[in-house]
Short mmCIF file of C-alpha atoms and ligand atoms in Angstrom, two decimals:
data_model
loop_
_atom_site.label_atom_id
_atom_site.label_comp_id
_atom_site.label_asym_id
_atom_site.label_seq_id
_atom_site.Cartn_x
_atom_site.Cartn_y
_atom_site.Cartn_z
CA MET A 20 -141.72 12.88 3.47
CA GLY A 21 -140.10 16.06 4.61
CA GLN A 22 -140.34 17.80 7.90
CA TYR A 23 -142.03 20.85 6.17
CA ASP A 24 -144.64 18.91 4.19
CA GLY A 25 -147.76 21.06 4.04
CA LYS A 26 -145.98 24.24 5.39
CA VAL A 27 -145.59 27.47 3.55
CA ALA A 28 -142.65 29.73 4.05
CA LEU A 29 -142.39 33.44 2.93
CA ILE A 30 -138.94 34.68 2.29
CA THR A 31 -137.94 38.28 1.39
CA GLY A 32 -134.83 39.25 -0.71
CA ALA A 33 -134.70 35.79 -2.02
CA GLY A 34 -133.63 36.46 -5.72
CA GLY A 35 -129.78 36.50 -5.46
CA MET A 36 -128.07 33.71 -7.37
CA LYS A 37 -125.80 33.06 -4.38
CA GLY A 38 -127.75 34.72 -1.73
CA ILE A 39 -128.86 33.58 1.78
CA GLY A 40 -132.47 33.95 0.87
CA ARG A 41 -132.23 31.60 -2.07
CA ALA A 42 -130.30 29.05 0.10
CA CYS A 43 -133.10 29.11 2.76
CA ALA A 44 -135.73 28.75 0.06
CA LEU A 45 -134.06 25.74 -1.39
CA LYS A 46 -133.29 24.18 1.99
CA LEU A 47 -136.96 24.40 3.11
CA ALA A 48 -138.27 23.36 -0.25
CA ALA A 49 -136.08 20.27 -0.30
CA GLN A 50 -137.77 19.26 2.94
CA GLY A 51 -141.32 19.69 1.66
CA ALA A 52 -142.23 23.37 2.13
CA ASP A 53 -144.07 25.43 -0.53
CA ILE A 54 -142.44 28.80 -0.89
CA VAL A 55 -143.38 32.39 -1.42
CA ILE A 56 -140.26 34.31 -2.59
CA SER A 57 -140.04 38.01 -3.06
CA ASP A 58 -137.54 40.56 -4.15
CA PHE A 59 -137.48 43.85 -6.02
CA LYS A 60 -136.41 44.64 -9.61
CA ARG A 61 -132.98 46.02 -9.45
CA PRO A 62 -131.28 48.06 -12.16
CA THR A 63 -128.60 46.15 -14.04
CA ASN A 64 -125.91 48.42 -12.62
CA ASP A 65 -126.84 47.18 -9.10
CA LEU A 66 -126.55 43.49 -9.91
CA PRO A 67 -123.51 41.27 -9.25
CA PRO A 68 -121.50 40.60 -12.56
CA GLN A 69 -121.94 36.83 -11.97
CA GLU A 70 -125.76 37.22 -12.24
CA ILE A 71 -125.54 39.25 -15.43
CA LYS A 72 -123.14 36.69 -17.06
CA ALA A 73 -125.47 33.84 -16.06
CA GLN A 74 -128.56 35.67 -17.22
CA TRP A 75 -129.90 35.19 -13.76
CA ARG A 76 -133.53 36.37 -13.42
CA SER A 77 -133.80 36.89 -9.71
CA ILE A 78 -136.90 35.25 -8.18
CA ASP A 79 -138.00 33.87 -11.52
CA SER A 80 -134.87 31.73 -11.64
CA VAL A 81 -135.13 30.71 -7.95
CA ALA A 82 -138.78 29.71 -8.61
CA GLU A 83 -137.65 27.33 -11.36
CA GLU A 84 -135.31 25.75 -8.92
CA ILE A 85 -137.95 25.34 -6.20
CA GLU A 86 -140.38 23.88 -8.72
CA ALA A 87 -137.73 21.43 -9.95
CA LEU A 88 -137.70 20.07 -6.36
CA GLY A 89 -141.42 19.34 -6.75
CA ARG A 90 -142.60 22.18 -4.63
CA ARG A 91 -145.02 25.02 -5.44
CA CYS A 92 -143.73 28.53 -5.57
CA LEU A 93 -145.39 31.93 -5.64
CA ARG A 94 -143.09 34.79 -6.67
CA VAL A 95 -144.02 38.39 -5.71
CA TRP A 96 -142.15 41.53 -6.72
CA CYS A 97 -142.18 43.76 -3.62
CA ASN A 98 -140.38 46.90 -2.92
CA LEU A 99 -139.79 46.87 0.81
CA THR A 100 -139.57 50.69 0.97
CA ILE A 101 -143.37 50.78 0.07
CA SER A 102 -145.63 49.85 2.95
CA SER A 103 -148.64 48.99 0.81
CA GLN A 104 -146.57 46.47 -1.19
CA ILE A 105 -145.51 44.77 2.08
CA GLU A 106 -149.09 44.41 3.20
CA ASP A 107 -150.02 43.14 -0.24
CA LEU A 108 -147.19 40.53 -0.06
CA ALA A 109 -148.69 38.92 3.04
CA ALA A 110 -152.16 39.06 1.65
CA ARG A 111 -151.20 37.47 -1.69
CA ALA A 112 -149.24 34.70 -0.02
CA ALA A 113 -152.07 33.92 2.32
CA SER A 114 -154.76 33.95 -0.38
CA HIS A 115 -152.58 31.86 -2.79
CA PHE A 116 -151.66 29.09 -0.37
CA GLY A 117 -154.36 29.48 2.29
CA HIS A 118 -151.87 29.88 5.06
CA ILE A 119 -148.35 31.03 6.06
CA ASP A 120 -146.33 29.09 8.63
CA ILE A 121 -142.83 30.50 8.32
CA LEU A 122 -141.59 34.10 7.70
CA ILE A 123 -137.97 34.83 6.92
CA ASN A 124 -137.01 38.45 6.91
CA ASN A 125 -133.86 38.32 4.83
CA ALA A 126 -133.69 41.33 2.54
CA ARG A 127 -131.46 44.26 3.28
CA ALA A 128 -130.58 47.55 1.66
CA ILE A 129 -127.77 47.36 -0.93
CA ILE A 130 -124.68 48.08 1.13
CA GLY A 131 -121.77 50.38 0.28
CA ARG A 132 -123.16 53.97 0.24
CA ASP A 133 -123.43 53.64 4.03
CA ARG A 134 -119.75 52.95 4.39
CA VAL A 135 -118.63 56.40 5.56
CA GLY A 136 -118.04 57.96 8.96
CA VAL A 137 -121.12 59.03 10.91
CA THR A 138 -120.54 62.74 10.22
CA ASP A 139 -120.54 62.08 6.54
CA LEU A 140 -123.54 59.77 6.44
CA SER A 141 -126.53 61.21 4.55
CA GLU A 142 -129.92 61.19 6.14
CA GLU A 143 -131.23 59.62 2.93
CA VAL A 144 -128.97 56.52 3.23
CA TRP A 145 -129.56 56.26 7.00
CA GLY A 146 -133.37 56.32 6.32
CA GLN A 147 -133.11 53.72 3.57
CA PHE A 148 -131.19 51.30 5.75
CA LEU A 149 -133.63 51.72 8.70
CA ARG A 150 -136.57 51.45 6.23
CA ILE A 151 -135.54 48.22 4.48
CA ASN A 152 -133.55 46.43 7.22
CA THR A 153 -135.76 47.25 10.16
CA THR A 154 -139.20 48.83 9.35
CA ALA A 155 -139.96 46.37 6.57
CA ALA A 156 -139.12 43.46 8.94
CA PHE A 157 -141.53 45.03 11.42
CA LEU A 158 -144.33 45.33 8.82
CA ASN A 159 -143.84 41.81 7.62
CA ILE A 160 -144.04 40.59 11.25
CA LYS A 161 -147.09 42.76 11.76
CA HIS A 162 -149.03 41.51 8.69
CA VAL A 163 -147.84 37.99 8.62
CA GLY A 164 -148.07 37.73 12.38
CA ARG A 165 -151.78 38.67 12.25
CA ILE A 166 -152.38 35.94 9.64
CA MET A 167 -150.50 33.40 11.85
CA VAL A 168 -152.58 34.48 14.94
CA GLU A 169 -155.83 34.04 12.97
CA GLN A 170 -154.70 30.64 11.72
CA GLY A 171 -154.26 29.55 15.34
CA ASN A 172 -151.53 26.98 14.61
CA GLY A 173 -148.44 28.93 15.85
CA GLY A 174 -145.73 29.86 13.47
CA ARG A 175 -142.07 30.57 12.98
CA ILE A 176 -140.49 33.97 12.28
CA ILE A 177 -136.82 34.24 11.58
CA ASN A 178 -135.00 37.59 11.10
CA ILE A 179 -131.63 37.48 9.36
CA ALA A 180 -129.58 39.84 11.40
CA SER A 181 -125.78 40.00 11.39
CA ASP A 182 -122.65 40.09 13.58
CA ALA A 183 -123.25 43.82 13.16
CA SER A 184 -126.29 43.31 15.39
CA LYS A 185 -123.85 42.71 18.30
CA ARG A 186 -120.75 44.71 17.53
CA ALA A 187 -120.20 47.71 15.40
CA LYS A 188 -117.38 48.11 12.86
CA ILE A 189 -116.04 51.43 11.66
CA ASN A 190 -118.03 53.34 9.05
CA THR A 191 -121.23 51.31 9.43
CA ALA A 192 -123.52 53.51 11.53
CA ALA A 193 -126.60 52.94 9.40
CA TYR A 194 -126.16 49.19 8.86
CA THR A 195 -125.11 48.52 12.55
CA THR A 196 -128.10 50.51 13.92
CA SER A 197 -130.55 48.87 11.63
CA LYS A 198 -129.24 45.37 12.63
CA PHE A 199 -129.05 46.05 16.37
CA ALA A 200 -132.75 47.23 16.08
CA LEU A 201 -133.60 43.98 14.43
CA ILE A 202 -132.51 42.10 17.61
CA GLY A 203 -134.81 44.46 19.69
CA LEU A 204 -137.64 43.69 17.28
CA THR A 205 -136.90 40.00 17.53
CA GLN A 206 -137.11 40.00 21.36
CA ALA A 207 -140.20 42.24 21.64
CA SER A 208 -142.09 40.38 18.96
CA ALA A 209 -141.20 37.11 20.55
CA LEU A 210 -142.82 38.26 23.81
CA ASP A 211 -145.95 39.59 22.05
CA LEU A 212 -146.52 36.41 19.94
CA ALA A 213 -145.41 33.81 22.54
CA GLN A 214 -149.14 33.39 23.69
CA HIS A 215 -149.93 32.40 20.09
CA HIS A 216 -147.01 29.77 19.93
CA ILE A 217 -145.41 31.92 17.29
CA THR A 218 -141.63 31.92 17.91
CA VAL A 219 -139.42 34.78 16.65
CA ASN A 220 -135.66 34.42 16.47
CA ALA A 221 -132.72 35.98 14.70
CA VAL A 222 -129.70 34.53 12.96
CA CYS A 223 -126.51 36.53 13.00
CA PRO A 224 -124.06 35.60 10.23
CA GLY A 225 -120.52 36.82 10.17
CA SER A 226 -118.99 37.36 6.66
CA VAL A 227 -120.76 35.18 4.11
CA ASN A 228 -119.52 34.09 0.69
CA THR A 229 -122.36 35.61 -1.28
CA ASP A 230 -122.10 37.55 -4.59
CA ARG A 231 -124.09 40.42 -3.01
CA PHE A 232 -123.57 43.73 -4.87
CA ASN A 233 -121.82 46.47 -2.82
CA TYR A 234 -121.30 49.94 -3.97
CA TRP A 235 -118.13 50.26 -1.92
CA GLU A 236 -116.67 47.14 -3.40
CA ALA A 237 -117.46 48.27 -6.89
CA ASP A 238 -115.71 51.58 -6.32
CA GLN A 239 -112.66 49.82 -4.71
CA ALA A 240 -112.38 47.49 -7.66
CA GLN A 241 -112.29 50.39 -10.05
CA VAL A 242 -109.64 52.19 -8.03
CA ARG A 243 -107.49 49.04 -8.03
CA ASN A 244 -108.20 48.43 -11.74
CA MET A 245 -109.54 44.97 -10.91
CA SER A 246 -112.81 43.36 -11.91
CA LEU A 247 -115.45 43.41 -9.29
CA GLU A 248 -115.54 39.57 -9.26
CA ASP A 249 -111.77 39.41 -8.55
CA PHE A 250 -111.98 42.13 -5.89
CA ARG A 251 -114.97 40.43 -4.25
CA ALA A 252 -113.07 37.07 -4.23
CA SER A 253 -110.17 38.74 -2.52
CA VAL A 254 -112.38 40.26 0.11
CA VAL A 255 -113.83 36.75 0.82
CA VAL A 256 -110.35 35.20 1.07
CA ASP A 257 -109.11 38.00 3.36
CA ALA A 258 -112.15 37.85 5.59
CA GLY A 259 -111.71 34.07 5.99
CA LYS A 260 -108.20 34.55 7.42
CA SER A 261 -109.51 36.14 10.56
CA VAL A 262 -112.11 33.39 11.15
CA PRO A 263 -111.14 30.71 13.69
CA LEU A 264 -112.69 28.01 11.52
CA GLY A 265 -110.64 29.30 8.55
CA ARG A 266 -113.30 30.46 6.12
CA VAL A 267 -116.26 32.72 5.81
CA ALA A 268 -119.79 31.16 5.98
CA GLU A 269 -121.44 29.78 2.86
CA PRO A 270 -125.13 30.70 2.44
CA GLU A 271 -126.04 27.13 3.28
CA ASP A 272 -124.31 27.45 6.72
CA VAL A 273 -126.87 30.15 7.51
CA ALA A 274 -129.72 28.24 5.83
CA ASN A 275 -129.04 25.19 8.09
CA VAL A 276 -129.69 27.23 11.25
CA VAL A 277 -132.69 28.90 9.74
CA SER A 278 -134.09 25.47 8.89
CA PHE A 279 -133.59 24.31 12.48
CA LEU A 280 -135.34 27.43 13.93
CA ALA A 281 -138.22 26.92 11.46
CA SER A 282 -138.70 23.28 12.56
CA ALA A 283 -141.00 21.74 15.15
CA GLU A 284 -137.90 20.75 17.22
CA ALA A 285 -137.17 24.47 17.86
CA GLY A 286 -140.61 25.00 19.36
CA PHE A 287 -139.30 26.03 22.79
CA ILE A 288 -136.81 28.61 21.44
CA THR A 289 -137.88 32.21 21.02
CA GLY A 290 -136.36 35.68 21.28
CA GLN A 291 -132.80 34.36 20.56
CA ALA A 292 -130.08 35.54 18.27
CA TYR A 293 -127.78 32.77 17.04
CA ASN A 294 -124.34 33.44 15.58
CA VAL A 295 -123.12 31.73 12.44
CA ASN A 296 -119.67 33.12 12.24
CA GLY A 297 -116.97 30.37 12.56
CA GLY A 298 -116.06 31.58 16.06
CA THR A 299 -115.41 35.28 15.55
CA LEU A 300 -117.91 36.53 18.17
CA PHE A 301 -119.17 34.75 21.23
CA HIS A 302 -122.14 36.77 22.55
N1 NAD B 411 -123.50 38.53 2.90
C1 NAD B 411 -122.99 38.64 4.07
O1 NAD B 411 -121.72 38.73 4.23
C2 NAD B 411 -123.78 38.86 5.26
C3 NAD B 411 -123.29 38.94 6.51
C4 NAD B 411 -124.13 39.15 7.61
C5 NAD B 411 -125.47 39.24 7.47
N2 NAD B 411 -126.01 39.21 6.18
C6 NAD B 411 -127.50 39.30 6.10
O2 NAD B 411 -128.05 38.26 5.35
C7 NAD B 411 -129.07 38.77 4.57
C8 NAD B 411 -128.95 38.36 3.14
O3 NAD B 411 -127.78 38.96 2.63
P1 NAD B 411 -127.22 38.51 1.16
O4 NAD B 411 -125.74 38.84 1.19
O5 NAD B 411 -127.65 37.03 0.82
O6 NAD B 411 -128.07 39.37 0.18
P2 NAD B 411 -128.05 40.85 -0.43
O7 NAD B 411 -127.08 41.79 0.29
O8 NAD B 411 -127.78 40.76 -1.86
O9 NAD B 411 -129.46 41.45 -0.17
C9 NAD B 411 -130.59 40.50 -0.05
C10 NAD B 411 -131.70 40.94 -0.97
O10 NAD B 411 -132.39 42.09 -0.47
C11 NAD B 411 -132.95 42.64 -1.66
N3 NAD B 411 -133.42 44.03 -1.49
C12 NAD B 411 -132.56 45.25 -1.43
N4 NAD B 411 -133.37 46.30 -1.39
C13 NAD B 411 -134.66 45.88 -1.45
C14 NAD B 411 -135.91 46.54 -1.53
N5 NAD B 411 -136.02 47.89 -1.43
N6 NAD B 411 -137.09 45.69 -1.57
C15 NAD B 411 -136.94 44.45 -1.57
N7 NAD B 411 -135.84 43.74 -1.60
C16 NAD B 411 -134.65 44.44 -1.54
C17 NAD B 411 -131.86 42.55 -2.77
O11 NAD B 411 -132.46 42.62 -4.01
C18 NAD B 411 -131.29 41.13 -2.49
O12 NAD B 411 -131.85 40.08 -3.21
C19 NAD B 411 -129.14 40.29 4.80
O13 NAD B 411 -130.20 40.55 5.82
C20 NAD B 411 -127.77 40.59 5.33
O14 NAD B 411 -127.85 41.71 6.20
C21 NAD B 411 -125.20 38.97 5.07
#
């Protein structure tokens, strides 16, 4: 018996081989949840080299892992820049399993092209970050929230935010703005949905040891004549040096907090934004 037996969780951006979305999916599935995972089909050039080497197949591979845990899994390809696909994702999840109990807004725009000063930031990149990181989360909350309200059994919504939701870093105007906005969306949705016993919270990781693809890191690796894998590994080691607990987070550190917020025990917590950062930021 697991604490999520009979529950269904929908998770966006869950196809990464070492991503936070996959870690959340496996954590909840291991405790009994059936899972709807979604992602979008990325060109090979936009994939981490580790995934290419491992012949990783995004949500198809994650679905096999979930099914190996004895849980059911629906995989849905959904491009979060297209509103109709977001609405369809919620509808397909509800019609396949009959209900949705947990929503995890985890996807984000592929980072790197945003990493310029605000005067050099293109409106296109700005718009893409707001669209995927903020508007798509709103639309998922809107469509899945309606389904949860109709079900009448409450629900859990968790937005994966960032330390960038609380403090800006240089050359991150689009990412920072999109993630600050996610906290506003979390608080406002928490108030609107409280009467239905649907809680809405955010989790704010600091640096995480994922293989996430980053255009800036790919460029830097080339300039330094290093492989992207080696450069990424050096970024992770360097980031860990400034963390009081001595390392960056693992995806599972984030999934542990997500799992608590999705549980019955977290029923009186809503509108909050929890840090998972090893002590780098306190508010
Ligand atoms: N990795 C970190 O260091 C870190 C730190 C703080 C916060 N976060 C947050 O954690 C979450 C997960 O990050 P990650 O590093 O595991 O994964 P990631 O950066 O690889 O992105 C998550 C997923 O979003 C998907 N995605 C991108 N564009 C999409 C689109 N148009 N439609 C649908 N899906 C799309 C990607 O395919 C990917 O699987 C993100 O919200 C991120 O902001 C990550």
